[in-house]
Structure formats: C-alpha cells, structure tokens
PDB file of C-alpha atoms in Angstrom:
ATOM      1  CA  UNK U   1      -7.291  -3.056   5.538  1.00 50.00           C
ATOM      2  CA  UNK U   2     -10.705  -2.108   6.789  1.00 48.00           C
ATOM      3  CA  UNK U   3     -13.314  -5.074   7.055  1.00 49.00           C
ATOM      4  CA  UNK U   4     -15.637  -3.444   5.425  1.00 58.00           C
ATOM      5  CA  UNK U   5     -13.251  -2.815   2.174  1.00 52.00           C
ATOM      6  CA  UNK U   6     -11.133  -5.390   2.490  1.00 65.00           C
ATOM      7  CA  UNK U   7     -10.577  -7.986  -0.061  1.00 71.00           C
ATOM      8  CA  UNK U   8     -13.042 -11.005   1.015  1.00 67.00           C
ATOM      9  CA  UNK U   9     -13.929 -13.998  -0.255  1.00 68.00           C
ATOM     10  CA  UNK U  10     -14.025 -14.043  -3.919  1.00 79.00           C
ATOM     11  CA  UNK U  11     -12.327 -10.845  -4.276  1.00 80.00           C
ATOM     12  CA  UNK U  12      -9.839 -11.720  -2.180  1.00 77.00           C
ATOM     13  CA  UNK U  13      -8.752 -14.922  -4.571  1.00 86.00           C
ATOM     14  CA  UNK U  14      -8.631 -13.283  -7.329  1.00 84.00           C
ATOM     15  CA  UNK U  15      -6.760 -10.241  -6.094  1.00 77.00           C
ATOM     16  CA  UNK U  16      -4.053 -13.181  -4.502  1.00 84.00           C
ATOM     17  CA  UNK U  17      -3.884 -14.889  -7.923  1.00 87.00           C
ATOM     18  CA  UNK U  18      -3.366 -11.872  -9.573  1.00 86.00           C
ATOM     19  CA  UNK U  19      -1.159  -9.652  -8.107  1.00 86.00           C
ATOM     20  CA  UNK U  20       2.470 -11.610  -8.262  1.00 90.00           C
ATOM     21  CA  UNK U  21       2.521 -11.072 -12.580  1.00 91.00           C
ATOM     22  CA  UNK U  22       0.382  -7.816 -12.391  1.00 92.00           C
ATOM     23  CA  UNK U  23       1.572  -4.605 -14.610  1.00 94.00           C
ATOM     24  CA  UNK U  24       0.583  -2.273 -11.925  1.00 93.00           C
ATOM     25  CA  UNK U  25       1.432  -4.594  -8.237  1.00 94.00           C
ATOM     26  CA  UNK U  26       4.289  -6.728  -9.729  1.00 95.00           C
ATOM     27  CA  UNK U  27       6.263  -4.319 -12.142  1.00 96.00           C
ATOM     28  CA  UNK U  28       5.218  -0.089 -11.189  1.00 97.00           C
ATOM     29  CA  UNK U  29       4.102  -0.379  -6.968  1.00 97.00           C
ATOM     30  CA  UNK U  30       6.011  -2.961  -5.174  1.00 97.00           C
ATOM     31  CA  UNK U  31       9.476  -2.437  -6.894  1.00 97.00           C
ATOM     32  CA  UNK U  32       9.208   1.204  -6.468  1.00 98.00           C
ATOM     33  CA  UNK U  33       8.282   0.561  -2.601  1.00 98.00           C
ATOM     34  CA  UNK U  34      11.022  -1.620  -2.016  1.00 98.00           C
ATOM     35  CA  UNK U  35      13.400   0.856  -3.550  1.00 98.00           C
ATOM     36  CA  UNK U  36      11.871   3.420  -0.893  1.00 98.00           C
ATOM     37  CA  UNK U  37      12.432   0.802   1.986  1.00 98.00           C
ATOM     38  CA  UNK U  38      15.565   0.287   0.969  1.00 98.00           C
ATOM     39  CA  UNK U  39      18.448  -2.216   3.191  1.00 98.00           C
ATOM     40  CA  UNK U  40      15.511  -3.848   6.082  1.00 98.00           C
ATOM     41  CA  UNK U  41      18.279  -6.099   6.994  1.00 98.00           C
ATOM     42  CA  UNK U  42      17.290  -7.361  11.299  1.00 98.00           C
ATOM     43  CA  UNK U  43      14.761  -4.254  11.108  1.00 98.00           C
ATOM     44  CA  UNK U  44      11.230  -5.354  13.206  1.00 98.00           C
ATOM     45  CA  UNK U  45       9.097  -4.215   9.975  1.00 98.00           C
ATOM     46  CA  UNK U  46       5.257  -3.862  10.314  1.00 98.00           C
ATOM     47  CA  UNK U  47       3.470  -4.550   6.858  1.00 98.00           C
ATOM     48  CA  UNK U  48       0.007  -3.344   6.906  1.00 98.00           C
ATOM     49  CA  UNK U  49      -2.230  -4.175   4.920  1.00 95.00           C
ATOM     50  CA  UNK U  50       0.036  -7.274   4.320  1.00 96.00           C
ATOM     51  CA  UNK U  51      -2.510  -8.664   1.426  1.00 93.00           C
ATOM     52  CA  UNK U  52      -1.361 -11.949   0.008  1.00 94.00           C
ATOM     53  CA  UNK U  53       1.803 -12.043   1.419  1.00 96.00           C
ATOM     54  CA  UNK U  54       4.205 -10.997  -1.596  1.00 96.00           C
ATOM     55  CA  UNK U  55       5.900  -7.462   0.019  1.00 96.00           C
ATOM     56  CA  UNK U  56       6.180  -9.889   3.523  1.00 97.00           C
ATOM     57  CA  UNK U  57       7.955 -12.598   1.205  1.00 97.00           C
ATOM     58  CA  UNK U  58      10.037 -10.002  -0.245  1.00 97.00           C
ATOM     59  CA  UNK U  59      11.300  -8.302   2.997  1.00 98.00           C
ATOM     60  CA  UNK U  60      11.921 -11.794   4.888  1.00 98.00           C
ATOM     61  CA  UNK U  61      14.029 -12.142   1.888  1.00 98.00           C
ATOM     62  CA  UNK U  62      15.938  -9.241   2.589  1.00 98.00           C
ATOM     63  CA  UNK U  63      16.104  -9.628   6.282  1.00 98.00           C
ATOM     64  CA  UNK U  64      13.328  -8.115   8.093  1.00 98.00           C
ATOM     65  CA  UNK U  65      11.599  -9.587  11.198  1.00 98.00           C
ATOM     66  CA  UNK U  66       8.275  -8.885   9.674  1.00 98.00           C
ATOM     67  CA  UNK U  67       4.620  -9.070  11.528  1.00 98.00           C
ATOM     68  CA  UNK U  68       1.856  -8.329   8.920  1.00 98.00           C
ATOM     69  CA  UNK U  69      -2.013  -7.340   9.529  1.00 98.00           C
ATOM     70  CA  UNK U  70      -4.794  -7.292   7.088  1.00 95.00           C
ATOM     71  CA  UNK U  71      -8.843  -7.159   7.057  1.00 92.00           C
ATOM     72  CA  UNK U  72      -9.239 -10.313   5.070  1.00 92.00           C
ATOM     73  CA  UNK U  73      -8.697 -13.687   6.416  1.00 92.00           C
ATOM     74  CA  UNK U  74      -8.982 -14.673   2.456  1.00 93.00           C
ATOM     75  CA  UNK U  75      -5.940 -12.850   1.531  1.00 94.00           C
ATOM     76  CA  UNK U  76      -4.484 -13.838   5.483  1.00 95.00           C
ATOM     77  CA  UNK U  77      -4.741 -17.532   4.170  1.00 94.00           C
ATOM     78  CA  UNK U  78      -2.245 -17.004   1.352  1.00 94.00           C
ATOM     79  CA  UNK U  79      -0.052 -15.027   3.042  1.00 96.00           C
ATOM     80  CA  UNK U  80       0.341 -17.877   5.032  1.00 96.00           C
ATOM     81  CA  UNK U  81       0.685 -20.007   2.134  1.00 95.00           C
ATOM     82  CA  UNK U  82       3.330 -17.866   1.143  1.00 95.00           C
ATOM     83  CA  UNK U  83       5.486 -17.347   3.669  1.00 96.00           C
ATOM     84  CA  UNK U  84       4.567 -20.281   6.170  1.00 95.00           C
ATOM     85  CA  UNK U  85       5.577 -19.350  10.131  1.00 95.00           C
ATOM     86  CA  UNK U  86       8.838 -17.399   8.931  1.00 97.00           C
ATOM     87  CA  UNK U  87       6.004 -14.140   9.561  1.00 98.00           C
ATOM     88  CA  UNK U  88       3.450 -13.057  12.531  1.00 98.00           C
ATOM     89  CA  UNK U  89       0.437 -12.393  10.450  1.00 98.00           C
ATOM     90  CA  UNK U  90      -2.738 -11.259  12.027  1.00 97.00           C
ATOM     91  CA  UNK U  91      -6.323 -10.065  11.156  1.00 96.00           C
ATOM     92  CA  UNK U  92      -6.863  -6.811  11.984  1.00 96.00           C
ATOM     93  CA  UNK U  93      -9.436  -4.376  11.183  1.00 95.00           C
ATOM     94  CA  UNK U  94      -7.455  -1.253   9.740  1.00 96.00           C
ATOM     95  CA  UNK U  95      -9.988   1.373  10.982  1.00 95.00           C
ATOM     96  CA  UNK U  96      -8.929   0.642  14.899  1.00 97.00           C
ATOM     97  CA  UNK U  97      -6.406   1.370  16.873  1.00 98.00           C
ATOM     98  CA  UNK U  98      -3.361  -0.888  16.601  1.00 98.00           C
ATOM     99  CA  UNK U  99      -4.044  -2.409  20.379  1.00 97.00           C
ATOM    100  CA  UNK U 100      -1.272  -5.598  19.886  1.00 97.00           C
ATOM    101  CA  UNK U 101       1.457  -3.487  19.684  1.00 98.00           C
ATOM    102  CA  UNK U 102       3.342  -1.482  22.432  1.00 98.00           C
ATOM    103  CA  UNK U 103       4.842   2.642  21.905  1.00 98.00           C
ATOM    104  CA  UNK U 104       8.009   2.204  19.222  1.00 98.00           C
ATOM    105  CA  UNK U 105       7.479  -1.160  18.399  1.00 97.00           C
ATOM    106  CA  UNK U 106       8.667  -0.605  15.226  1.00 98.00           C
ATOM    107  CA  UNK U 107      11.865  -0.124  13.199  1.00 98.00           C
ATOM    108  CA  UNK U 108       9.720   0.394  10.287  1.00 98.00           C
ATOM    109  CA  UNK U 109       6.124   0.837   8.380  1.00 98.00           C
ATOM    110  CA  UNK U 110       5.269  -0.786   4.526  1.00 98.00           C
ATOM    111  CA  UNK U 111       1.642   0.053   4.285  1.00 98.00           C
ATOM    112  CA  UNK U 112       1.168  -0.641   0.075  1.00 97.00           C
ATOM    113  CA  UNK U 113      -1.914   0.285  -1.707  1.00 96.00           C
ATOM    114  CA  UNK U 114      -3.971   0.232   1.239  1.00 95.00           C
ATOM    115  CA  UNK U 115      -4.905   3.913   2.480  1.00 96.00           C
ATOM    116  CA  UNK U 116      -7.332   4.958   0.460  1.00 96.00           C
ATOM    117  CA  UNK U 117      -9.130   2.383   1.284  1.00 95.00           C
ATOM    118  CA  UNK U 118      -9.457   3.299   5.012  1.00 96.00           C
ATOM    119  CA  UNK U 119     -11.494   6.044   6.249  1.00 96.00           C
ATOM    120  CA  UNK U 120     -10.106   6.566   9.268  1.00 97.00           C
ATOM    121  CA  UNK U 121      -6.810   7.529   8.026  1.00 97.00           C
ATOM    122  CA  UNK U 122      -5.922  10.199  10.603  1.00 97.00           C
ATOM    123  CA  UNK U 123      -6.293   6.694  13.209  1.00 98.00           C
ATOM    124  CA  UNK U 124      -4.428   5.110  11.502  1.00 98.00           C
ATOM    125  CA  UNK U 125      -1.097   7.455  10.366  1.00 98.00           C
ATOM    126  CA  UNK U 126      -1.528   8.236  14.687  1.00 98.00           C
ATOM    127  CA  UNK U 127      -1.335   4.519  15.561  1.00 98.00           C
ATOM    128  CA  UNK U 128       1.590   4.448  12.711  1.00 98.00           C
ATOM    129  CA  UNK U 129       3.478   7.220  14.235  1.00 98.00           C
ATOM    130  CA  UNK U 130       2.661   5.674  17.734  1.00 98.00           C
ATOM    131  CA  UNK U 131       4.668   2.466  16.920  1.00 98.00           C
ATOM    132  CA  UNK U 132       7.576   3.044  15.316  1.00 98.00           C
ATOM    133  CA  UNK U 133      10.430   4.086  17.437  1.00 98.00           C
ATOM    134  CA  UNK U 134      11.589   7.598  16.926  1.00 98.00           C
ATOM    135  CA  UNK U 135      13.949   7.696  13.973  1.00 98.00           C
ATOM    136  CA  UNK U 136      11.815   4.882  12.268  1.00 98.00           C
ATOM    137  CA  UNK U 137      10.615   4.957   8.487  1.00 98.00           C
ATOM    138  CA  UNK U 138       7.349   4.605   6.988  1.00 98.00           C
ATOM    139  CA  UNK U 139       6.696   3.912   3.056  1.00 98.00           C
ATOM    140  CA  UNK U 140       3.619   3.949   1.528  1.00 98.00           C
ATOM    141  CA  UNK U 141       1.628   4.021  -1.493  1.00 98.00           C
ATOM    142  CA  UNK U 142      -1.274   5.339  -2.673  1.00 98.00           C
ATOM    143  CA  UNK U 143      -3.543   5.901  -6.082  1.00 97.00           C
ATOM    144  CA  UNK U 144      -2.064   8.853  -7.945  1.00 98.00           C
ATOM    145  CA  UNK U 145      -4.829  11.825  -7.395  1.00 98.00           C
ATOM    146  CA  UNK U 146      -4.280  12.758 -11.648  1.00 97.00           C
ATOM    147  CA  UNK U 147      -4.613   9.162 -12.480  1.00 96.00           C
ATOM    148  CA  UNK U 148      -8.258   9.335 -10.226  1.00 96.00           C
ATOM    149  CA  UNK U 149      -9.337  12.166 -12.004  1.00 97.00           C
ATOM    150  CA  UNK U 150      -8.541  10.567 -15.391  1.00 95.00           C
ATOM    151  CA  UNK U 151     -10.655   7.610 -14.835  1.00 93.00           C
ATOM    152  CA  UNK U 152     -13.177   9.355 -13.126  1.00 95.00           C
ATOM    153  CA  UNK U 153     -13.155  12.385 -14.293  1.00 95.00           C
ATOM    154  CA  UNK U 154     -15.681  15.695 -12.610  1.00 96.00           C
ATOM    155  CA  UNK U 155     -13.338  17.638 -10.569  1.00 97.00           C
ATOM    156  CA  UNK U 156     -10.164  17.137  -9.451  1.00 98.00           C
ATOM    157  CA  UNK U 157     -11.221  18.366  -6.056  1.00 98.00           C
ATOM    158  CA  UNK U 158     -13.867  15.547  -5.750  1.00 97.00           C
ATOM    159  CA  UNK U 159     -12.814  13.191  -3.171  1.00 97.00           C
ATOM    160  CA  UNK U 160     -15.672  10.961  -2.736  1.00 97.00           C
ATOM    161  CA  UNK U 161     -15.804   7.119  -2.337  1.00 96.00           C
ATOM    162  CA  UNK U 162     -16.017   5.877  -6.127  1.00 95.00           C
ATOM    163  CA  UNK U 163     -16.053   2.016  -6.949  1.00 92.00           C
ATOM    164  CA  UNK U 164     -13.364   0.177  -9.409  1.00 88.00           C
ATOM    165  CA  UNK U 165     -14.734  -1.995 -11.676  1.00 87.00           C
ATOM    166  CA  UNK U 166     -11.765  -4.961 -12.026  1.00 84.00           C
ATOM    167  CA  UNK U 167     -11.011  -7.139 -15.109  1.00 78.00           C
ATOM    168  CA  UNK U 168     -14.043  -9.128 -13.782  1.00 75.00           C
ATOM    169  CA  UNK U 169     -17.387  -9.431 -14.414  1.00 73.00           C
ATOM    170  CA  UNK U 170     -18.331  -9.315 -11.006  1.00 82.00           C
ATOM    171  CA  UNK U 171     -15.568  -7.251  -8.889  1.00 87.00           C
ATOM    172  CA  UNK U 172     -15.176  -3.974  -7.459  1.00 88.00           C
ATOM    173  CA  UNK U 173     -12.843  -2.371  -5.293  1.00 87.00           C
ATOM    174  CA  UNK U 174     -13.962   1.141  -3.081  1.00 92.00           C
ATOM    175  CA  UNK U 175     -12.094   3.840  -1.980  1.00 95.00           C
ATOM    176  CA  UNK U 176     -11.710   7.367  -1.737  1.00 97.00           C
ATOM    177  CA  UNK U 177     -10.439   9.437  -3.970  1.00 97.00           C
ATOM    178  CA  UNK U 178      -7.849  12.721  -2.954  1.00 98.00           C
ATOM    179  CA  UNK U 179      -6.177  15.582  -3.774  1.00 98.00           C
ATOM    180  CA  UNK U 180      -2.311  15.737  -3.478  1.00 98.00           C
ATOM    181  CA  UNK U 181      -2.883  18.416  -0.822  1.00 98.00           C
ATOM    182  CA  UNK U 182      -4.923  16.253   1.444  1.00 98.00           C
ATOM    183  CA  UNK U 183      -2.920  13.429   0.935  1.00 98.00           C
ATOM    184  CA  UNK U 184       0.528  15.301   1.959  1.00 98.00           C
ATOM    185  CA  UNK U 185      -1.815  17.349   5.163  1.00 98.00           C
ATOM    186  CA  UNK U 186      -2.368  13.912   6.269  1.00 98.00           C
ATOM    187  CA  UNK U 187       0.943  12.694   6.945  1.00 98.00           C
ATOM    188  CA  UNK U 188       2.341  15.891   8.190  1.00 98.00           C
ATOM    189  CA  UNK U 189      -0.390  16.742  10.155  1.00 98.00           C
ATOM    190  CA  UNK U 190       0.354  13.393  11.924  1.00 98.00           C
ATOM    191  CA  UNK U 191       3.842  13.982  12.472  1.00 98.00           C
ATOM    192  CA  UNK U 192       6.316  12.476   9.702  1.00 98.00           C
ATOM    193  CA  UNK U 193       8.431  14.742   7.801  1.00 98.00           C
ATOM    194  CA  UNK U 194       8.667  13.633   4.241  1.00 98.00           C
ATOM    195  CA  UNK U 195      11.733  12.206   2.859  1.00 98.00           C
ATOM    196  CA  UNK U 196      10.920  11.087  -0.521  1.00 98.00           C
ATOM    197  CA  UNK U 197       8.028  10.846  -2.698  1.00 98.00           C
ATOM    198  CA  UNK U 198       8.410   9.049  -6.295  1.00 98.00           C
ATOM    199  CA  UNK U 199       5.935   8.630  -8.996  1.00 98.00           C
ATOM    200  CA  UNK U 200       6.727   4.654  -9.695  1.00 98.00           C
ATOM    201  CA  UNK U 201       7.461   3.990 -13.069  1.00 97.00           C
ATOM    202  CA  UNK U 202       6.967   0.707 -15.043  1.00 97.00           C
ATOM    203  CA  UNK U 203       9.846  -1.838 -15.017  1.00 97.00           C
ATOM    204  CA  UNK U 204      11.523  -2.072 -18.074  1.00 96.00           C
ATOM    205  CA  UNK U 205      10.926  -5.566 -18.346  1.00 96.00           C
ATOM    206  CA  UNK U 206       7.002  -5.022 -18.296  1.00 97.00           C
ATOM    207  CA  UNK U 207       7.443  -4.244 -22.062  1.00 96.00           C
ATOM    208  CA  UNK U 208       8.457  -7.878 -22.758  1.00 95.00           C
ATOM    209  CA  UNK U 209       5.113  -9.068 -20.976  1.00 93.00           C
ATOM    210  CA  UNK U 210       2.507  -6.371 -21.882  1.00 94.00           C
ATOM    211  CA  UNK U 211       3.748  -3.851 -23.850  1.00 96.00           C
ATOM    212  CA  UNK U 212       0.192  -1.565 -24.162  1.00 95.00           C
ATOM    213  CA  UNK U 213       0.092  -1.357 -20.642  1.00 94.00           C
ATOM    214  CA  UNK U 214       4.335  -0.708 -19.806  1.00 96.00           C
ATOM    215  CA  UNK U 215       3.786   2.426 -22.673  1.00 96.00           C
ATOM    216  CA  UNK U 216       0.496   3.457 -20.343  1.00 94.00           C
ATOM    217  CA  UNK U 217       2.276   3.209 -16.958  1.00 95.00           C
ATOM    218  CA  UNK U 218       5.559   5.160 -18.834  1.00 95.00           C
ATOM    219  CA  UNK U 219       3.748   8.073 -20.125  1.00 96.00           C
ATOM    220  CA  UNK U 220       1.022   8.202 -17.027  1.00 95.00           C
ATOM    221  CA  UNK U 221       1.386   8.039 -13.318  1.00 95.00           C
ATOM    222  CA  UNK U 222      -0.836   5.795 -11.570  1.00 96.00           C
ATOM    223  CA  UNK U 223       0.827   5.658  -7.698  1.00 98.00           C
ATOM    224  CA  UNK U 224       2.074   7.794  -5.425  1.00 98.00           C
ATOM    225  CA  UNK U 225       4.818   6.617  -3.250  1.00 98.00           C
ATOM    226  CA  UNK U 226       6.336   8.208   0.220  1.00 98.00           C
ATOM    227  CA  UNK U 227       9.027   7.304   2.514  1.00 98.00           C
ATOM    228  CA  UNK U 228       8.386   9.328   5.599  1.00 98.00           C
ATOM    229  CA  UNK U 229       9.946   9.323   8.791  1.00 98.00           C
ATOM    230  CA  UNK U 230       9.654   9.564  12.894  1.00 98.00           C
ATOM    231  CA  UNK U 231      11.358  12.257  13.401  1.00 97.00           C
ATOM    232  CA  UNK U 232      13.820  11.900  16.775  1.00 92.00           C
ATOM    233  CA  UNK U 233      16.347   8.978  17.234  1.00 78.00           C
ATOM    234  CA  UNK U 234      18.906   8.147  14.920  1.00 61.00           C
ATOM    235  CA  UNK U 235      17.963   7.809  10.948  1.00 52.00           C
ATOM    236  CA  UNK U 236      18.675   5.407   9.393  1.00 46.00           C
TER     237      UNK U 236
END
C-alpha cells in the first residue's frame, strides 16, 4: 500500500504473524476473494498490496504467474519468506503510478484489504485499468461502509480518515472511511463494469476456532468484495 499507511516495522510483524489464523483475513476476506478470482490457472496475476505473502502463496498454488507490490519492506520480507523466488515481489509505493509495468500487462488484479488505505484511489483503479489487458478481471476488497459506521458511529455519510485501534496496546491502522456510493462511483468511473459483489461470510469452520467472533461475522458484514472487469477482449 501507501508508505505512509503501510504496515512498517512493528506493525508490520504483527499484522504477518497474525493474519494466516485470523477470523476476519483467514476465514471471511481471503476465501471469499479467492472464490471471486476463481480458476488463475497460467494467468500473469498482479497482487497489490501483496502483504505477507498468503493470497501470493495461495494463487502460485493454483497456478498463477504472480508479481506482488506492497509499501512495506516488513511485510515484503515475509512474503519472501513465504513464497521464496516462485514470486516477483517488489516495494512499491501504492499512491504512484504503476511505472514497472507496460499497457495490458495483466491477465488479472487481487488488490485485498488495501484501498481504503490509499488516498489516491482514482491513481490507482487508472493504473489498474491501464494494466490489465482488455477482458482482464480485477477483485478486490474493502471495509464494509455499515460495519464503519457501526464502530464509528456519527454519520454514515462521514468519510474521513479514522484510526483502528488493533488487539494491541500500541497499534493502529488508518484509513478512510466510505459510503457504498463512492465506493461503486470509483470503480465505474474508472472504467470496470461490475460483475459481482459479495458480502463475505464467515467459514463454517471459524465456529470450531472462535465461535463469538464466527456468530459476529454471520449476523454482520464486515467486507465488501468485487470482481470487476476490463471490459473488451475475451472474458474469461
């Protein structure tokens, strides 16, 4: 993501050591965007905001030729750790223009819990757009605008930066919060069409490992997750 609010240092440990057994990474986001991206099988797949590695681990799995960017050379470490040279990672400030990579690059975008964090999302969806081939796919994920306005409550309309306190006594996370409306503007205005959009639910198998949480995540969205698409070429 963004240098600024990326996940440095300290932060960016404990997000790493955290997020493979998490309720909300492990068993509601990533399953739910791997559903969206569906067979990557040979697909050139860009994963930005690549983090610590675990959606890059998961699509090599499946097949993808995957080249992953993120703000943090913490969280760039154990990606490497991770997946080893099987992966082009590189460290990239989010809020610039994707300069290493050429017009339709791309088969396909993951981009997981990472835009509202960046500011300059309009950038960003254009650089998107700009290197996927026509007919490529782009999933992403986002904080659910209710579940903002539950924790933070004022208006639903507010869409300022707010802070996340973690389950740490000395870690925060910052982004911005949005409406539904400006989050769907966004990616049309920037020239996807919208295939899907799910409201991940909990894996059943959460309720084995935390069951407070798996009846939270059931009853209460907390992402928002898109596949959209380049239009032109041939779908997939």
């Amino acid at each position: 993501m963004s240098l600024e609010n990326a996940y440095h240092d300290e932060l960016g440990d404990y997000f790493a050591r955290t997020v493979g057994t998490s309720p909300y990474n492990a068993f509601t986001d990533r399953p739910a965007m791997l559903d969206l991206a569906g067979d990557v099988a040979g697909l050139r797949l860009l994963d930005v905001g690549c983090g610590a590695g675990h959606y890059a681990a998961d699509l090599l799995e499946r097949g993808a030729r995957v080249t992953g960017i993120d703000g943090s050379a913490t969280l760039l470490r154990h990606a490497r750790e991770r997946v080893g040279d099987r992966a082009e990672l590189r460290l990239h400030d989010l809020e610039t223009p994707l300069d290493f990579a050429g017009d339709a690059t791309f088969d396909a975008v993951v981009c997981a819990l990472v835009h509202h964090h960046i500011a300059a999302r309009g950038q960003l969806l254009a650089e998107l757009h700009r290197v996927l081939r026509p007919g490529g796919f782009l999933v992403l994920s986002t904080t659910h605008p209710t579940a903002d306005w539950r924790h933070h409550g004022g208006s639903y309309y507010d869409e300022s930066w707010v802070d996340l306190t973690l389950p740490h006594p000395s870690l925060t996370i910052r982004y911005q919060r949005m409406t539904l409306e400006t989050l769907l503007n966004e990616w049309l205005s920037a020239g996807f069409t919208l295939e899907r959009l799910v409201e991940p639910r909990p894996l059943p198998t959460l309720r084995e490992v935390d069951e407070a949480r798996y009846e939270k995540l059931r009853q209460a969205p907390c992402f928002l997750a898109v596949r959209l698409r380049r239009p032109g070429g041939c779908a997939d």
